[in-house]
Coordinates of C-alpha atoms in Angstrom, one line a residue:
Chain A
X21 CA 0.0 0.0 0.0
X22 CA 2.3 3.1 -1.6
X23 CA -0.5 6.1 -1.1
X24 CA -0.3 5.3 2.8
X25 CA 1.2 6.9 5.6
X26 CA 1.3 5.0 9.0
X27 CA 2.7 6.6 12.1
X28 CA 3.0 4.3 15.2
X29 CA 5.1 7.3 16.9
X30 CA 2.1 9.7 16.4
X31 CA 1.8 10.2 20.0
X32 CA -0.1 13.6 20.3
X33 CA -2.4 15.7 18.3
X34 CA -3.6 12.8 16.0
X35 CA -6.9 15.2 15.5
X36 CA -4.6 17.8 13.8
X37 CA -3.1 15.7 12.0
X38 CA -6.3 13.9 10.4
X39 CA -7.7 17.3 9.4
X40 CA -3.9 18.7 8.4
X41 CA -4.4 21.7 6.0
X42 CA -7.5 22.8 4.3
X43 CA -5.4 24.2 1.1
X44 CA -4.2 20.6 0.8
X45 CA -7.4 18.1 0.8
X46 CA -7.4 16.2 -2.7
X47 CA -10.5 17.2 -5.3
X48 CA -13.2 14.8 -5.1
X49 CA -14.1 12.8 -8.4
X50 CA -17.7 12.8 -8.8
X51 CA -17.4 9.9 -10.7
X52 CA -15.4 7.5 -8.1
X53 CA -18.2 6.6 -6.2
X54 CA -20.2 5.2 -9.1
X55 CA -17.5 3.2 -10.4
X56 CA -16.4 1.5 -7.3
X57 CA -20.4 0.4 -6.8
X58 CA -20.9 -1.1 -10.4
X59 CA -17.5 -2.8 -10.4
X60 CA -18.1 -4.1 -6.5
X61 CA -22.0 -5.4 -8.1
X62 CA -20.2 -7.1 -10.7
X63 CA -17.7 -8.7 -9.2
X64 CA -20.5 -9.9 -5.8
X65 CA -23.6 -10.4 -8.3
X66 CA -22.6 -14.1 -8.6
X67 CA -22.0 -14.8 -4.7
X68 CA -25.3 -12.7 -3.7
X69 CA -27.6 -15.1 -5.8
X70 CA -28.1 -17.6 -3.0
X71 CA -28.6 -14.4 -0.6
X72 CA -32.0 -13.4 0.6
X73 CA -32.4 -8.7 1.4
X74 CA -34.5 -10.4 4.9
X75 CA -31.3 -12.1 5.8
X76 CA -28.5 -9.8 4.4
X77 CA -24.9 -11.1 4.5
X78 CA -22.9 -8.6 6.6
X79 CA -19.1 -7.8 6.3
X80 CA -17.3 -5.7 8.4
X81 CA -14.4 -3.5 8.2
X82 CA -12.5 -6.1 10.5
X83 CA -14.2 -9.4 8.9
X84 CA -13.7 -8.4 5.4
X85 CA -9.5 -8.1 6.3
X86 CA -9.5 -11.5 8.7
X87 CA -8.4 -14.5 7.1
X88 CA -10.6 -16.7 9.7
X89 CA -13.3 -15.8 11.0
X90 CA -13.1 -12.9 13.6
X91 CA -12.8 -14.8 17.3
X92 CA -15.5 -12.9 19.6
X93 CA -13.3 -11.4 22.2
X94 CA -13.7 -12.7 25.9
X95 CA -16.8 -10.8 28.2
X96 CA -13.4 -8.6 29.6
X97 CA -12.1 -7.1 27.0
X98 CA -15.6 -6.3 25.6
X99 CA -16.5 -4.5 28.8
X100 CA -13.3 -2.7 28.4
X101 CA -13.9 -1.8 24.8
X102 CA -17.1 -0.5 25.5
X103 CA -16.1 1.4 28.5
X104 CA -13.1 3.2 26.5
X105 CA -15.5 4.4 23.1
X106 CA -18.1 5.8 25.8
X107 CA -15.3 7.6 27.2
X108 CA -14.2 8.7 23.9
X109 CA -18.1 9.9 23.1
X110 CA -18.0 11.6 26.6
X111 CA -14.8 13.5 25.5
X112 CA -15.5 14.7 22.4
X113 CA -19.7 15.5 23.6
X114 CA -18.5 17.5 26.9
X115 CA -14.9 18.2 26.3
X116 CA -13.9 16.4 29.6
X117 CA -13.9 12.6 31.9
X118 CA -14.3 13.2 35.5
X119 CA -13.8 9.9 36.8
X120 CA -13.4 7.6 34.3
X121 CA -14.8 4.0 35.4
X122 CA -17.7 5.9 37.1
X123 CA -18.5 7.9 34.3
X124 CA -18.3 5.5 31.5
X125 CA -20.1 2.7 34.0
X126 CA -22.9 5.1 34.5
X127 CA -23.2 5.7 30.4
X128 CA -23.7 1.9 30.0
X129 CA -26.2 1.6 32.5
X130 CA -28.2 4.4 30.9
X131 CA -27.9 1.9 27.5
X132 CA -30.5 -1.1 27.6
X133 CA -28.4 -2.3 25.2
X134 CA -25.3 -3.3 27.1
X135 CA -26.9 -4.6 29.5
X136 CA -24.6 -8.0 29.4
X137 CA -21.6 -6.0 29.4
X138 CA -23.0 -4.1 32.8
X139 CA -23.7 -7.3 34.4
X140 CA -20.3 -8.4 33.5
X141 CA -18.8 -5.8 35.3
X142 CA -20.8 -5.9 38.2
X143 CA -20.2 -9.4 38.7
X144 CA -16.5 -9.0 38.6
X145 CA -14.8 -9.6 42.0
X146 CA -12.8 -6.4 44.1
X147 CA -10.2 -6.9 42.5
X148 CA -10.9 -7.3 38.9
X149 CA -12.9 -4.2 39.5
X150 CA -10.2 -2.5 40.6
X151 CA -8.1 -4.0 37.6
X152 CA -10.2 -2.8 35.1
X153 CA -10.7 0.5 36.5
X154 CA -7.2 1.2 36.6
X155 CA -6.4 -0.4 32.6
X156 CA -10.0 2.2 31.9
X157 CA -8.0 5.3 33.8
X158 CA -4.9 4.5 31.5
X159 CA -6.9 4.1 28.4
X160 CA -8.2 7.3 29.4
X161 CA -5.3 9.0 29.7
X162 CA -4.3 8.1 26.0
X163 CA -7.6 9.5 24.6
X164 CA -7.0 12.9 27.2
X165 CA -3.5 13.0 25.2
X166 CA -5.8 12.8 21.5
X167 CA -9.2 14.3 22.1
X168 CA -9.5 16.7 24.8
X169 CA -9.0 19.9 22.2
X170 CA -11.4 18.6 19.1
X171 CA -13.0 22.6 18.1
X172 CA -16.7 22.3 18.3
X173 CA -16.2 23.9 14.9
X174 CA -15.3 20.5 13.1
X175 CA -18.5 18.8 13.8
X176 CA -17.2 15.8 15.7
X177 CA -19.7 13.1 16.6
X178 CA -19.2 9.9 18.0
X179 CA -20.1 6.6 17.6
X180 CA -21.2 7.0 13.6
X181 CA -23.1 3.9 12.1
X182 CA -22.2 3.7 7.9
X183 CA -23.7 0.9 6.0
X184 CA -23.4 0.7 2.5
X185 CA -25.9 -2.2 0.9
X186 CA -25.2 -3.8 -1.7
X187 CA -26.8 -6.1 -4.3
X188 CA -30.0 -4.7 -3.6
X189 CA -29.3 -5.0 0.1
X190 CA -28.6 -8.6 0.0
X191 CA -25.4 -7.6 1.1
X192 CA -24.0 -4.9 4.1
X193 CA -21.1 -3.5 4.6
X194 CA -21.2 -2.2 7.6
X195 CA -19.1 -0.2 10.4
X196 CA -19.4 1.9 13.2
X197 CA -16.8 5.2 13.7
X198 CA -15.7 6.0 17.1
X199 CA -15.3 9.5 15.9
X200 CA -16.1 11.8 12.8
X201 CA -14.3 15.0 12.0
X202 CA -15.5 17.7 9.5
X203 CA -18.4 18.5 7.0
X204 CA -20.0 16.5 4.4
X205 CA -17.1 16.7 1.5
X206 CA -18.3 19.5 -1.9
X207 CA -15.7 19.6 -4.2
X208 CA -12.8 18.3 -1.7
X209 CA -12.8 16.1 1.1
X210 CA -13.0 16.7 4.1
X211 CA -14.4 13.7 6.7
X212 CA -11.8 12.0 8.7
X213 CA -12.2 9.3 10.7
X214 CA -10.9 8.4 13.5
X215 CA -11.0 4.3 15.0
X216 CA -10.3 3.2 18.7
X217 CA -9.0 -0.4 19.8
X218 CA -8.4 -1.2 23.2
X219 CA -5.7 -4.0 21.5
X220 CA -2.8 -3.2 19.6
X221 CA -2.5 -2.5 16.4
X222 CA -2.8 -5.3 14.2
X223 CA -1.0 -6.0 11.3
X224 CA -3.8 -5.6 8.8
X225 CA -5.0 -2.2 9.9
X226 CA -4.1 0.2 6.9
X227 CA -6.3 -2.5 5.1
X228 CA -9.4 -2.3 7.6
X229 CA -9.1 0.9 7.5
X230 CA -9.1 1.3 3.5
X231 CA -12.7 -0.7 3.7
X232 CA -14.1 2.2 6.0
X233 CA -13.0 4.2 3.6
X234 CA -14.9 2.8 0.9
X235 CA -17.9 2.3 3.2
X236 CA -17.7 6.0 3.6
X237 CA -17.5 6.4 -0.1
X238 CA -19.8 4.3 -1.0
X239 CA -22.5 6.1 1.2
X240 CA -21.7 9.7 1.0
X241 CA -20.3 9.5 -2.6
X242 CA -17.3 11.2 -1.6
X243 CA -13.7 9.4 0.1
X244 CA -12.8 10.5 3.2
X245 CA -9.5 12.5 3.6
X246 CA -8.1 10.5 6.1
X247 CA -8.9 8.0 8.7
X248 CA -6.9 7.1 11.7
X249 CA -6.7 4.0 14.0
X250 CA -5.2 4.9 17.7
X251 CA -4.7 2.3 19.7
X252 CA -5.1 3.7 23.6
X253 CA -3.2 0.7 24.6
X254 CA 0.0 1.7 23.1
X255 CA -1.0 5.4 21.9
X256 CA 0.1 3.9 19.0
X257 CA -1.8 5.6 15.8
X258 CA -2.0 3.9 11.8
X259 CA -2.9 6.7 9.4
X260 CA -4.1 6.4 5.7
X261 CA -4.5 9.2 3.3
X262 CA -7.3 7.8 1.6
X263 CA -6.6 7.8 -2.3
X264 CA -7.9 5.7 -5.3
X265 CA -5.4 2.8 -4.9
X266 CA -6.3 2.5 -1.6
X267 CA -10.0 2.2 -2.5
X268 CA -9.1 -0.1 -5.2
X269 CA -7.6 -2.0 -3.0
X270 CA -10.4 -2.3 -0.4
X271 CA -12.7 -3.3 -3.3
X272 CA -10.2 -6.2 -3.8
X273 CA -10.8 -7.4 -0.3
X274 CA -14.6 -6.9 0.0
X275 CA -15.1 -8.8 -3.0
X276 CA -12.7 -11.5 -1.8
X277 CA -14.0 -11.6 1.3
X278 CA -17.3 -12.1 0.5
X279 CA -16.4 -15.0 -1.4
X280 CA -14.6 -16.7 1.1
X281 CA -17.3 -16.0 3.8
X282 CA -20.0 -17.3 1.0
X283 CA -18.2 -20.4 1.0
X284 CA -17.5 -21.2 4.3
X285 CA -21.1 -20.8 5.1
Chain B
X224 CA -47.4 5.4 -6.3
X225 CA -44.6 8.3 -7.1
X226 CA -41.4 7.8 -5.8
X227 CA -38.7 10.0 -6.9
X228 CA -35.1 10.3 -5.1
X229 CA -32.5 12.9 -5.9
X230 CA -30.0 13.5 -8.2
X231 CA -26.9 11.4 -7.3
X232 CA -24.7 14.5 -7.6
X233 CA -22.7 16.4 -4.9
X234 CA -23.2 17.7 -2.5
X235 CA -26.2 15.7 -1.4
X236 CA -27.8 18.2 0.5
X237 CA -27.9 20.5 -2.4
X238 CA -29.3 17.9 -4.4
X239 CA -32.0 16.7 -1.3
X240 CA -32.8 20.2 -1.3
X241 CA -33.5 20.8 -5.2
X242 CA -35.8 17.7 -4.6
X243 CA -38.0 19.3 -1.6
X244 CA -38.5 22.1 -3.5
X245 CA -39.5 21.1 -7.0
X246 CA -42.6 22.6 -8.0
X247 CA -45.8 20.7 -7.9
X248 CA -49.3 21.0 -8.4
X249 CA -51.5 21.6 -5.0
X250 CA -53.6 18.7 -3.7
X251 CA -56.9 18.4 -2.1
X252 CA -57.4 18.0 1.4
X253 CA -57.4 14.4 2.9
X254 CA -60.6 13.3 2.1
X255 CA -63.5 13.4 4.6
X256 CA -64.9 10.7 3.7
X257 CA -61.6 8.4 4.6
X258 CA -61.6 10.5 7.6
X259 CA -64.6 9.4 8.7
X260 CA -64.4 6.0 7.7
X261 CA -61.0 5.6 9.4
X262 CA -62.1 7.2 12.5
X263 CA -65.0 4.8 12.7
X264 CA -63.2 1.7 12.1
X265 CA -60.4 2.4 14.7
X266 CA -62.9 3.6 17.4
X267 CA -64.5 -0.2 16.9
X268 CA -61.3 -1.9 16.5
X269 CA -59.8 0.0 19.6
X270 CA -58.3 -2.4 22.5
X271 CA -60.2 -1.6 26.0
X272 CA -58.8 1.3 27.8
X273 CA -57.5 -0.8 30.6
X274 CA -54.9 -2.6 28.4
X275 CA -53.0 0.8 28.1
X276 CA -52.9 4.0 25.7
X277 CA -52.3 2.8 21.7
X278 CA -49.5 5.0 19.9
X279 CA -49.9 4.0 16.2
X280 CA -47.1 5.7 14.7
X281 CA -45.0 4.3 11.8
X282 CA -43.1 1.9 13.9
X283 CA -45.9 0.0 14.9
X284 CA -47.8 -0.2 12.3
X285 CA -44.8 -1.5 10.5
X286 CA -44.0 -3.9 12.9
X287 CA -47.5 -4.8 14.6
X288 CA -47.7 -8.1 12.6
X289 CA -44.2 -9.8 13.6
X290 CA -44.4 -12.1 16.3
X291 CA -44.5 -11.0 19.7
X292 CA -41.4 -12.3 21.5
X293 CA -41.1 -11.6 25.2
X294 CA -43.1 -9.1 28.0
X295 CA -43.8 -5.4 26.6
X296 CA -41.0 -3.5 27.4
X297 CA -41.7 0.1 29.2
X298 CA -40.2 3.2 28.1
X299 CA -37.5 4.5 30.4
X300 CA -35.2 7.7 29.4
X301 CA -32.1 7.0 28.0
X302 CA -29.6 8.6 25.6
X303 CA -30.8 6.6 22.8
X304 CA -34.6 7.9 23.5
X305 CA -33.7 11.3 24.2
X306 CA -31.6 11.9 21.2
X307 CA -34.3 12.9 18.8
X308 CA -35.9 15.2 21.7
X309 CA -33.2 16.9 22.3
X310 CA -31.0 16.7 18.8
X311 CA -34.6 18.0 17.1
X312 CA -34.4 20.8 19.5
X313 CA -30.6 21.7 19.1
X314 CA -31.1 21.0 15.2
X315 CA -33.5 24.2 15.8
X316 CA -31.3 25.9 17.6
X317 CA -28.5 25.8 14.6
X318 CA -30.8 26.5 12.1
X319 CA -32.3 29.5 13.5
X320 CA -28.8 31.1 14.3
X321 CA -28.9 30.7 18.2
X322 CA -25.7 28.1 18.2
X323 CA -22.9 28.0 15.6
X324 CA -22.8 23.9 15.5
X325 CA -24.4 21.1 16.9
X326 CA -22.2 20.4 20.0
X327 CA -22.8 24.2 20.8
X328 CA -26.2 23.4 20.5
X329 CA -26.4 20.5 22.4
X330 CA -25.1 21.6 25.4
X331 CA -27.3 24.9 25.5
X332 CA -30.7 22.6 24.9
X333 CA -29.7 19.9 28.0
X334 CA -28.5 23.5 30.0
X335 CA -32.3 25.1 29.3
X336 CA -34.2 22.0 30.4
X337 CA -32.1 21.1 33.4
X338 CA -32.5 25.0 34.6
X339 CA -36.3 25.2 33.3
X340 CA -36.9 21.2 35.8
X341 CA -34.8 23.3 38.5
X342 CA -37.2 26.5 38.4
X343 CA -40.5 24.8 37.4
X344 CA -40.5 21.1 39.0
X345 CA -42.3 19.0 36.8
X346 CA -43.8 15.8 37.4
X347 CA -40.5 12.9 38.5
X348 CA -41.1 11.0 35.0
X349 CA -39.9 14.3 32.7
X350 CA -37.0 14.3 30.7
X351 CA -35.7 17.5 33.0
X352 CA -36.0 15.6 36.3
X353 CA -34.3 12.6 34.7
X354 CA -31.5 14.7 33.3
X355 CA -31.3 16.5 36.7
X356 CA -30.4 13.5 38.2
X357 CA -28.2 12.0 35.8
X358 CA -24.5 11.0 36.2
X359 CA -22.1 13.3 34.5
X360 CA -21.4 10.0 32.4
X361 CA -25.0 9.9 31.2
X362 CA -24.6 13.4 30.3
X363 CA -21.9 13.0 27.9
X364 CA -23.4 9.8 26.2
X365 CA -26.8 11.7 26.0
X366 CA -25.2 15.0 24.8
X367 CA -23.3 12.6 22.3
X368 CA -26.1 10.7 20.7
X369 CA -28.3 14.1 20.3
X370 CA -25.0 15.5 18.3
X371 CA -25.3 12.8 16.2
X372 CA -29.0 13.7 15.7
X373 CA -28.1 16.8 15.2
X374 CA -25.6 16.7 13.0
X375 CA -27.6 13.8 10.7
X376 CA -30.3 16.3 10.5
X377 CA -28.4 19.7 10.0
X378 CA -26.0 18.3 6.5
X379 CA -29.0 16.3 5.2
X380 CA -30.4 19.6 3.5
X381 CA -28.9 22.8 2.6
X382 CA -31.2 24.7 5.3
X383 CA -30.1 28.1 4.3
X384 CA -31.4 27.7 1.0
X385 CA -35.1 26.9 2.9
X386 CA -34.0 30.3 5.1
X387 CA -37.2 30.7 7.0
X388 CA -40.0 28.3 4.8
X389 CA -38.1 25.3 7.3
X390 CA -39.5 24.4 10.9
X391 CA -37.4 22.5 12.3
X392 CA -38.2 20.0 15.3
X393 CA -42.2 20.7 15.7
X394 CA -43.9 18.4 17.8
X395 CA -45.0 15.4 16.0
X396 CA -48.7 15.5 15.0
X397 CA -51.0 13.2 17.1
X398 CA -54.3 12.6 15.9
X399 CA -56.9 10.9 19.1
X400 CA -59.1 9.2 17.7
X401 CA -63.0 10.3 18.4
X402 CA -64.6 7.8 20.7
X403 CA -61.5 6.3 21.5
X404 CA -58.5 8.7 22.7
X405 CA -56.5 6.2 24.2
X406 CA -55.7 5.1 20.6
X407 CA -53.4 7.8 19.0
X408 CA -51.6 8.4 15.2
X409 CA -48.3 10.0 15.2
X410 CA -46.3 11.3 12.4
X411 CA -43.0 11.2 13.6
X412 CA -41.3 13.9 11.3
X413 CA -38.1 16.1 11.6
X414 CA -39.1 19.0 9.7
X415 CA -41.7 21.1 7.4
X416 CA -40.8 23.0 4.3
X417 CA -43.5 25.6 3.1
X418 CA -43.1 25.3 -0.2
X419 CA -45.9 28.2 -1.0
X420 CA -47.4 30.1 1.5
X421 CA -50.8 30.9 -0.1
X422 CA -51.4 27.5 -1.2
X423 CA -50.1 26.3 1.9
X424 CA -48.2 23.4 0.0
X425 CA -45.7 22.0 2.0
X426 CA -42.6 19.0 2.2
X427 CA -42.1 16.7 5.0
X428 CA -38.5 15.5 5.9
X429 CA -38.6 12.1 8.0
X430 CA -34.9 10.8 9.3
X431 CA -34.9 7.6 9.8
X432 CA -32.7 4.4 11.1
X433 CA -30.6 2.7 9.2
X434 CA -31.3 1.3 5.6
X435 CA -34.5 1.5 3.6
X436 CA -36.8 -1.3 3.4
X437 CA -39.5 -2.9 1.4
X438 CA -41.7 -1.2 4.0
X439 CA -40.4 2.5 3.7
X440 CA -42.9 4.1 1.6
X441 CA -45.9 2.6 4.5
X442 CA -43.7 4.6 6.8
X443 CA -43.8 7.9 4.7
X444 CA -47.0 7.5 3.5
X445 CA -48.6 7.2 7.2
X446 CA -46.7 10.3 8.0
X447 CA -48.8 12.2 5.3
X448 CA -51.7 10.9 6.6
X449 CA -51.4 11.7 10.2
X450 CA -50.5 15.1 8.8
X451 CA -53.5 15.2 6.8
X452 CA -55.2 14.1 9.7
X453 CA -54.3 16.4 12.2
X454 CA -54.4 19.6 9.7
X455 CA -58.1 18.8 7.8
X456 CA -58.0 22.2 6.7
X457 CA -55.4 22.3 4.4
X458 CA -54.2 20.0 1.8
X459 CA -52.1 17.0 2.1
X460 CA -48.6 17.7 2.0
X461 CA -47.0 17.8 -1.6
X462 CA -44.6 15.3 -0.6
X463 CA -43.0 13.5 2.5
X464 CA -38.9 13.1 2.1
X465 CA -37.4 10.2 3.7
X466 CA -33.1 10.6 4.3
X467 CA -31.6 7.4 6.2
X468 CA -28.3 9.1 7.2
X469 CA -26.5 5.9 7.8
X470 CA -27.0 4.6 4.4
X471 CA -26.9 8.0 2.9
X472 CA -30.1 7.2 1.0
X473 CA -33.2 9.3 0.1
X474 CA -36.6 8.5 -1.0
X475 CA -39.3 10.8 -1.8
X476 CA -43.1 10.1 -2.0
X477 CA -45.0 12.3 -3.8
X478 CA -48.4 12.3 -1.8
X479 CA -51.0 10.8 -3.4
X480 CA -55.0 9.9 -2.5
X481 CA -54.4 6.3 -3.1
X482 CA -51.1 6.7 -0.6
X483 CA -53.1 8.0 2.0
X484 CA -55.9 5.0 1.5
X485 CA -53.2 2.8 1.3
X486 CA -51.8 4.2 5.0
X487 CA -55.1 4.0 6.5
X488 CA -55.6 0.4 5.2
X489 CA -52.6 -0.3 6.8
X490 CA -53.4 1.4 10.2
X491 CA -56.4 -0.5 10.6
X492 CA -54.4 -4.0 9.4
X493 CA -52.4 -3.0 12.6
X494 CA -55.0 -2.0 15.2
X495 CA -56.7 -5.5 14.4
X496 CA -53.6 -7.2 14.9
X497 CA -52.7 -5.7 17.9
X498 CA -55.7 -6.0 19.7
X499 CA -56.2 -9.7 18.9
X500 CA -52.4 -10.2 20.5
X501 CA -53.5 -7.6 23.7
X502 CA -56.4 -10.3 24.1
X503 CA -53.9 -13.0 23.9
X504 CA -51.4 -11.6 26.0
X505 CA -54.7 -10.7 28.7
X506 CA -56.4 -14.3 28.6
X507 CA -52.8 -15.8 29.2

């Protein structure tokens, strides 16, 4: 991947550095968009046959650029996942984290839908409580370091759904964006993106992150300018100045993907 | 059936917007005579009082005939139900010039209700004596879903070309139904475009959830009639604009008598269903 950029020694101000200069942002092809549907629709119409729009096949960013099938993480690191992007919301929504396990425990307990990861935490014994408070406090820290200066100005939101269907819906692409920088793109981009894990960075995440992109520009018509993973357990950060190889490429792995998945199954 | 999306050009709220505004022909009003009928109908189909108020909105109309799979659930604040509340509100806010961005927004909506619950207590069940209460964790994941609202609602149309034609974040129009309150129609709508003030023609934005589906155009077409419903005196909207932010997809149904017919059909389909499963769900 020649168009990409990855910094693992990012270790502050990765929100400047997604939105970078506005005099620089690429032009947006009005075209792109269009092409990188009808050649994904070609190249899935044969594997969406057997497929049914009531029970849409979905791929993920992160299933899409797994080999195997993705492993469901243990209850844990779940709980800690969710904890950290609630913390993330909180910081870009109100600028600031009081108490970190407190406040992001009390934002899942206001959400009927965690309720497994709640119980999950509330079963935990003293001291795996007070484990995972203390790894949520130092995940914390890493996002304080990244997101604690985001300008209401740029129109960051949190926790962004994109789907892109395809093949009349038989088939999702789906993802969900910890945090979204900047206005819908006119003539030049302008969205970045910006991904959390509570892991490390894996090996395949300039890839992942190429199929967000063409989620993104499959649904809004125009590419993102960049998109950013940061891990907060390393501070470690993987950014990709979105381009059409890059999307190229990401069509490449959907369509491949999808194949492999439509076998297995 | 009409259904017309926009162009495929960008930007797409330029394009959304050329598509609310294209000029159409007036319609009549919603016709009295479906009025009546429709009233009738769901007065006799209505489930006894006892078994709880009826809120036929799009949702549930949509979804009364699945199969029923677990208690009822009751409604509880939360940020995921307060995010249209207050993201419609904030939306407002943006749009008439009060806050420079959504976030700004945000925070001075959730300010004004906590301080209007402070200095007029209202009953323990209101969103402003929930939010008074909540953890400054809550805060930050309600103030964050309503931003999202927000912000979906705000770049889905180019609101300074609409300049002061859009209302933004009404109430949704319920409709009681005579003989039987307790049973209700709600158009849940984001917005209202005057398109000409003497004929009183007017477009209907709708955001909605995730992706379109097969039964979309039921949802927009009840929306026209519960406006048609609740505003007898003028005519049915020109059309009612559907925008699914997460797909980044637009439909538009241009209003028609037989859409309306076909929504009331499909209220009353629902109310029949639902009231044979209340009388399940009591004998059991």
């Amino acid at each position: 991947m020649e168009s990409t950029t990855q910094s693992r020694a990012l270790k502050s101000d990765v929100v400047l550095a997604l939105r970078g200069q506005r005099s620089d942002r690429p032009a947006i092809d009005p075209f792109l968009a269009g092409g990188l549907r009808s050649w994904l629709e070609d190249d899935l119409s044969k594997c969406a046959e057997s497929l049914s729009p009531e029970t849409p096949f979905i791929l993920t960013p992160r299933s899409t650029t797994s080999q195997a099938l993705v492993a469901v993480p243990n209850m844990l690191a779940l709980a800690r996942g969710a904890l950290v992007s609630v913390l993330a919301a909180q910081r870009i929504a109100l600028g600031e984290v009081r108490h970190p396990m407190d406040d992001a425990l009390s934002a899942l307990e206001a959400d009927p839908s965690q309720h497994d990861v709640v119980e999950s935490i509330h079963a935990l014994d003293q001291d795996a409580f007070a484990q995972l408070a203390a790894e949520v406090s130092a995940h914390d820290e890493v996002l304080r370091r990244h997101l604690s200066l985001v300008p209401t100005t740029w129109f960051p939101r949190s926790n962004v759904k994109l789907t892109a269907p395809l093949a009349g819906g038989r088939l999702l692409l789906t993802a969900r964006v910890n945090v979204v920088l900047g206005t819908p793109s006119q003539s030049v981009a302008s969205v970045c993106f910006l991904d959390l894990t509570t892991s490390l960075l894996e090996d395949q995440v300039l890839r992942r992150l190429g199929v967000l992109s063409l989620i993104e520009t499959l649904r809004s018509g125009a590419p993102p300018l960049r998109v950013a993973s940061l891990s907060t357990a390393t501070g470690d950060v993987a950014m990709l100045e979105v381009t059409d190889d890059v999307l190229a490429e990401a069509v490449t792995d959907v369509v491949t993907a999808a194949h492999q998945r439509g076998e297995q199954s | 059936m009409k259904i017309r999306y926009p162009a495929s050009t960008l930007p797409r709220a330029q394009a959304v917007t050329d598509l609310i505004m294209t000029p159409a022909p007036p319609l009549e009003r919603l016709d009295p005579d479906l009025r009546r009928v429709l009233a009738s109908r769901l007065a006799a189909l209505a489930p006894a009082r006892h078994l709880g108020a009826v809120r036929l909105d799009s949702y549930t109309v949509i979804h009364a005939h699945d199969p029923v799979t677990g208690p009822p659930v009751s409604f509880s604040w939360s940020p995921q139900t307060t995010k249209r509340i207050l993201g419609l509100a904030s939306a407002q806010r943006v749009v008439a010039g009060m806050s420079a961005n959504p976030t700004s927004a945000v925070r001075a909506e959730i300010a004004d209700v906590v301080a209007r619950a402070h200095d007029h207590p209202t009953r323990p069940g209101a969103l402003g004596s929930w939010l008074c209460e909540a953890p400054f964790g809550v805060l930050g994941a309600v103030t964050s879903e309503a931003v999202a609202y927000a912000t979906d609602l705000l770049f889905s149309c180019a609101w300074d070309r609409l300049g002061d034609d859009a209302f933004v974040g009404r109430a949704d129009p319920v409709w009681a139904v005579p003989g039987a309150p307790w049973v209700a129609l709600r158009g849940r709508r984001d917005a209202t475009i005057l398109l000409d003030a003497e004929e009183q023609t007017r477009a209907i934005v709708a955001l909605r959830a995730g992706r379109p589906t097969a039964s979309s155009v039921t949802d927009l077409s009840h929306v026209a009639l519960v406006e048609g419903m609740t505003h007898p005196d003028l005519p049915l909207p020109t059309r009612v604009v559907g925008i699914w932010p997460a797909t980044g997809k637009t439909i538009c149904l241009e209003v028609s008598k037989e859409a309306t017919q076909r929504a009331a059909r499909s209220v009353v389909d629902a109310l029949q269903t639902m009231r044979k499963q209340g009388a399940r769900r009591h004998a059991a």
